[in-house]
CSV table of C-alpha atoms in Angstrom, one decimal:
chain,number,residue,atom,x,y,z
U,1,MET,CA,0.2,0.0,0.4
U,2,ILE,CA,2.8,2.7,1.2
U,3,SER,CA,5.5,2.0,-1.4
U,4,TYR,CA,8.2,4.3,0.8
U,5,ILE,CA,8.0,7.8,2.1
U,6,LYS,CA,10.4,10.1,1.0
U,7,GLY,CA,10.6,13.7,3.3
U,8,GLU,CA,12.5,15.1,6.0
U,9,LEU,CA,14.1,12.8,9.3
U,10,THR,CA,12.8,15.2,12.0
U,11,GLU,CA,13.4,12.5,14.6
U,12,VAL,CA,15.7,8.8,15.3
U,13,LEU,CA,14.9,7.4,18.3
U,14,GLU,CA,15.5,3.9,19.7
U,15,ASP,CA,14.0,2.0,17.3
U,16,THR,CA,12.3,3.6,15.2
U,17,ILE,CA,12.1,7.3,12.9
U,18,VAL,CA,10.1,10.0,12.2
U,19,VAL,CA,9.7,10.6,8.3
U,20,GLU,CA,7.9,13.9,7.4
U,21,THR,CA,5.8,14.4,4.5
U,22,GLY,CA,2.9,15.8,3.4
U,23,GLY,CA,2.3,17.9,7.3
U,24,ILE,CA,2.0,14.5,8.6
U,25,GLY,CA,5.5,12.1,10.8
U,26,TYR,CA,4.8,8.7,9.9
U,27,ASN,CA,6.8,6.9,12.4
U,28,ILE,CA,8.2,4.1,10.5
U,29,LEU,CA,9.9,0.9,12.9
U,30,VAL,CA,13.5,0.2,11.6
U,31,PRO,CA,16.4,-2.1,12.3
U,32,ALA,CA,19.2,-0.9,13.7
U,33,SER,CA,21.5,-1.3,10.9
U,34,LEU,CA,19.3,1.6,8.5
U,35,PHE,CA,20.7,4.2,11.7
U,36,GLY,CA,24.3,4.1,9.9
U,37,GLU,CA,22.8,4.6,6.2
U,38,LEU,CA,21.1,7.9,8.0
U,39,PRO,CA,21.2,11.6,6.9
U,40,ALA,CA,21.2,14.3,9.5
U,41,VAL,CA,17.9,14.6,11.2
U,42,GLY,CA,16.3,17.6,9.2
U,43,ARG,CA,17.6,16.4,5.8
U,44,LYS,CA,15.6,14.8,3.4
U,45,VAL,CA,15.3,11.3,3.6
U,46,GLN,CA,14.1,8.6,1.6
U,47,ILE,CA,12.6,5.5,3.4
U,48,TYR,CA,10.5,1.9,1.6
U,49,THR,CA,8.8,0.7,3.4
U,50,HIS,CA,6.5,-2.7,4.1
U,51,PHE,CA,3.0,-1.7,5.4
U,52,GLN,CA,1.2,-4.3,8.7
U,53,VAL,CA,-2.4,-3.7,9.2
U,54,LYS,CA,-3.6,-6.1,12.7
U,55,GLU,CA,-6.8,-6.3,14.5
U,56,ASP,CA,-5.3,-3.8,16.7
U,57,SER,CA,-2.1,-2.3,15.4
U,58,MET,CA,-1.0,-0.3,11.9
U,59,SER,CA,3.2,-0.5,12.0
U,60,LEU,CA,5.3,0.9,8.7
U,61,TYR,CA,8.8,-0.9,8.4
U,62,GLY,CA,11.1,0.7,7.4
U,63,PHE,CA,14.2,0.2,4.8
U,64,SER,CA,16.1,1.8,2.1
U,65,CYS,CA,16.4,0.1,-0.6
U,66,ARG,CA,13.3,-2.8,-1.9
U,67,GLU,CA,15.1,-4.9,-2.1
U,68,ASP,CA,15.5,-5.1,1.9
U,69,VAL,CA,12.0,-4.6,2.1
U,70,ARG,CA,11.9,-8.3,-0.2
U,71,MET,CA,14.0,-9.6,2.5
U,72,PHE,CA,11.8,-8.7,5.0
U,73,ARG,CA,9.1,-10.1,3.9
U,74,MET,CA,10.9,-13.6,3.1
U,75,LEU,CA,12.3,-13.7,7.1
U,76,ILE,CA,8.1,-12.5,8.2
U,77,GLY,CA,6.2,-15.8,5.1
U,78,VAL,CA,8.9,-18.3,7.5
U,79,SER,CA,7.2,-19.6,10.4
U,80,GLY,CA,8.9,-18.7,13.7
U,81,ILE,CA,9.5,-15.5,13.3
U,82,GLY,CA,7.4,-11.9,12.7
U,83,PRO,CA,8.0,-8.5,12.1
U,84,LYS,CA,10.0,-8.2,15.4
U,85,GLY,CA,11.5,-10.9,14.7
U,86,ALA,CA,12.3,-10.3,11.2
U,87,LEU,CA,13.6,-7.2,12.3
U,88,GLY,CA,15.8,-9.0,15.2
U,89,ILE,CA,17.9,-10.1,12.5
U,90,LEU,CA,18.0,-7.2,10.6
U,91,SER,CA,19.3,-5.5,12.9
U,92,VAL,CA,22.0,-8.0,13.7
U,93,LEU,CA,23.3,-9.1,10.1
U,94,SER,CA,22.9,-7.0,6.8
U,95,PRO,CA,20.5,-8.3,4.3
U,96,ASP,CA,23.8,-8.6,1.8
U,97,ASP,CA,24.8,-10.6,5.2
U,98,LEU,CA,22.0,-13.4,6.2
U,99,ARG,CA,21.8,-14.1,2.0
U,100,PHE,CA,25.3,-15.3,2.5
U,101,ALA,CA,24.2,-16.7,5.9
U,102,VAL,CA,21.2,-18.3,3.9
U,103,LEU,CA,23.6,-19.6,1.5
U,104,SER,CA,26.2,-21.3,4.0
U,105,GLU,CA,24.4,-22.1,6.3
U,106,ASP,CA,25.1,-20.3,9.2
U,107,ALA,CA,22.5,-21.1,11.5
U,108,ALA,CA,25.1,-19.5,14.3
U,109,ALA,CA,25.2,-15.9,12.6
U,110,ILE,CA,21.2,-16.0,12.2
U,111,ALA,CA,20.9,-17.3,16.2
U,112,LYS,CA,22.9,-13.9,17.4
U,113,ALA,CA,19.7,-12.2,16.6
U,114,PRO,CA,17.9,-12.1,19.6
U,115,GLY,CA,15.4,-13.4,20.0
U,116,ILE,CA,16.0,-15.9,17.7
U,117,GLY,CA,17.4,-19.6,19.2
U,118,LYS,CA,19.0,-22.0,17.0
U,119,LYS,CA,16.0,-24.2,15.9
U,120,THR,CA,14.2,-20.8,14.5
U,121,ALA,CA,18.1,-20.0,12.4
U,122,GLN,CA,17.7,-23.4,10.9
U,123,LYS,CA,14.0,-23.4,9.8
U,124,CYS,CA,14.9,-19.6,8.4
U,125,ILE,CA,17.9,-21.9,6.4
U,126,LEU,CA,16.0,-24.3,4.7
U,127,GLU,CA,12.4,-22.1,4.0
U,128,LEU,CA,14.6,-19.6,2.4
U,129,LYS,CA,17.9,-21.0,0.8
U,130,ASP,CA,14.9,-23.0,-2.6
U,131,LYS,CA,14.5,-18.8,-2.6
U,132,LEU,CA,17.9,-16.9,-2.9
U,133,SER,CA,20.8,-17.4,-5.4
U,134,LEU,CA,24.4,-17.6,-5.4
U,135,GLU,CA,24.3,-14.9,-8.1
U,136,GLU,CA,21.3,-12.3,-7.0
U,137,ALA,CA,23.5,-12.8,-3.5
U,138,MET,CA,26.9,-11.7,-4.7
U,139,ARG,CA,25.2,-8.8,-8.3
U,140,LEU,CA,23.1,-7.3,-4.4
U,141,LYS,CA,26.5,-6.9,-2.6
U,142,LEU,CA,28.2,-5.6,-5.5
U,143,ASP,CA,25.8,-3.2,-6.4
U,144,HIS,CA,25.6,-2.3,-2.8
U,145,ASN,CA,29.0,-1.3,-2.4
U,146,GLN,CA,29.2,-0.2,-5.8
U,147,ALA,CA,26.6,2.4,-4.1
U,148,ALA,CA,27.9,2.7,-0.2
U,149,GLY,CA,31.9,3.9,-2.3
U,150,THR,CA,33.3,0.9,-0.7
U,151,VAL,CA,36.0,-2.0,-2.2
U,152,SER,CA,34.2,-6.2,-2.4
U,153,ASP,CA,35.8,-8.8,-2.0
U,154,ALA,CA,36.0,-9.2,-5.5
U,155,PRO,CA,39.1,-12.1,-5.3
U,156,ARG,CA,36.7,-13.7,-2.1
U,157,GLU,CA,33.4,-14.1,-4.5
U,158,GLU,CA,35.4,-14.8,-7.5
U,159,ALA,CA,36.4,-18.0,-5.5
U,160,VAL,CA,33.2,-18.7,-4.9
U,161,GLN,CA,32.1,-18.3,-8.0
U,162,ALA,CA,34.3,-20.8,-9.8
U,163,LEU,CA,33.8,-23.6,-7.1
U,164,ALA,CA,30.4,-23.4,-8.0
U,165,ALA,CA,31.3,-23.4,-11.4
U,166,LEU,CA,33.1,-26.6,-10.4
U,167,GLY,CA,30.2,-28.1,-9.0
U,168,TYR,CA,30.3,-27.3,-5.7
U,169,SER,CA,27.3,-27.0,-3.3
U,170,ALA,CA,26.5,-22.4,-2.3
U,171,ALA,CA,27.2,-23.3,0.5
U,172,GLU,CA,30.2,-25.7,0.8
U,173,ALA,CA,31.7,-22.8,-1.7
U,174,MET,CA,30.9,-20.1,1.2
U,175,ARG,CA,32.2,-21.9,3.6
U,176,ALA,CA,35.7,-23.1,2.4
U,177,VAL,CA,36.2,-19.7,0.9
U,178,LYS,CA,35.5,-18.7,4.0
U,179,LEU,CA,37.6,-20.4,5.6
U,180,ALA,CA,40.9,-20.0,3.4
U,181,GLN,CA,44.2,-18.1,3.3
U,182,GLY,CA,45.4,-15.5,0.2
U,183,GLU,CA,45.3,-12.6,-1.7
U,184,THR,CA,43.4,-13.2,-5.6
U,185,ALA,CA,40.8,-15.7,-6.4
U,186,GLU,CA,43.6,-18.7,-7.3
U,187,GLU,CA,45.2,-18.4,-3.6
U,188,LEU,CA,41.5,-18.8,-3.1
U,189,ILE,CA,40.5,-21.8,-4.5
U,190,LYS,CA,43.1,-23.3,-3.9
U,191,SER,CA,43.0,-22.9,-0.1
U,192,ALA,CA,39.5,-23.6,-0.5
U,193,LEU,CA,40.2,-27.2,-2.0
U,194,LYS,CA,42.3,-28.1,0.1
U,195,GLN,CA,39.3,-27.7,2.6
U,196,ILE,CA,36.8,-29.5,1.1
C-alpha cells in the first residue's frame, strides 16, 4: 500500500524514525543497521516501507532499498518469525550478510539475533535457501558496495563462483572460501579446495 516515504527526517529514536511529509509525521520501525545509513535530522530521506495491519495495530517498517523490504517480507513468511524477529535479524545482519548466512547454512550467525534460537535459525535457512541464489546475492552485494562507495571483496566472490561452477554447492563453496587463506582468487580457490 505504501511503497516508500520521502520527506524530512525529524526524529531518530531507539528503534524508530519519524519522517515528515505533507504535514504528517510517519512513525517507522527500522532495523538498527539502518541508523548508520541515515542522514542528519532535518535532512531529506527516502525510506522504502512495508505496511502491516493487524486487528489491534497498524505498523510501518522502513528500509534503505526495495531489496531490503523483499528480504524482510521473506523473513516474516518463515513460520515462527514475526516482524519483531525479522527486524532483530536485520539489526544483527545486513540483508546481504543474511543472504550469505542462509546460502552457507550459517545458523549460528542468524541465531545471534535477539529472540531467535538455533531451531528458528535452522528453520529460516530451510525455508529461505530455495528462494535465494548465490548469483543474485553476489550481484546485490556488489551493487550495495558500489552505491556505498566501499571496496568489494571481489577475490572471495570470484572464488565462490568458481567453486560453484566446479559443481560444489553454494553452501560448501562459501564455507570453504570463508576459511581459505590468500589474497587473489586463485590462491583462495587452491586453499578452499584443500578445505573441502
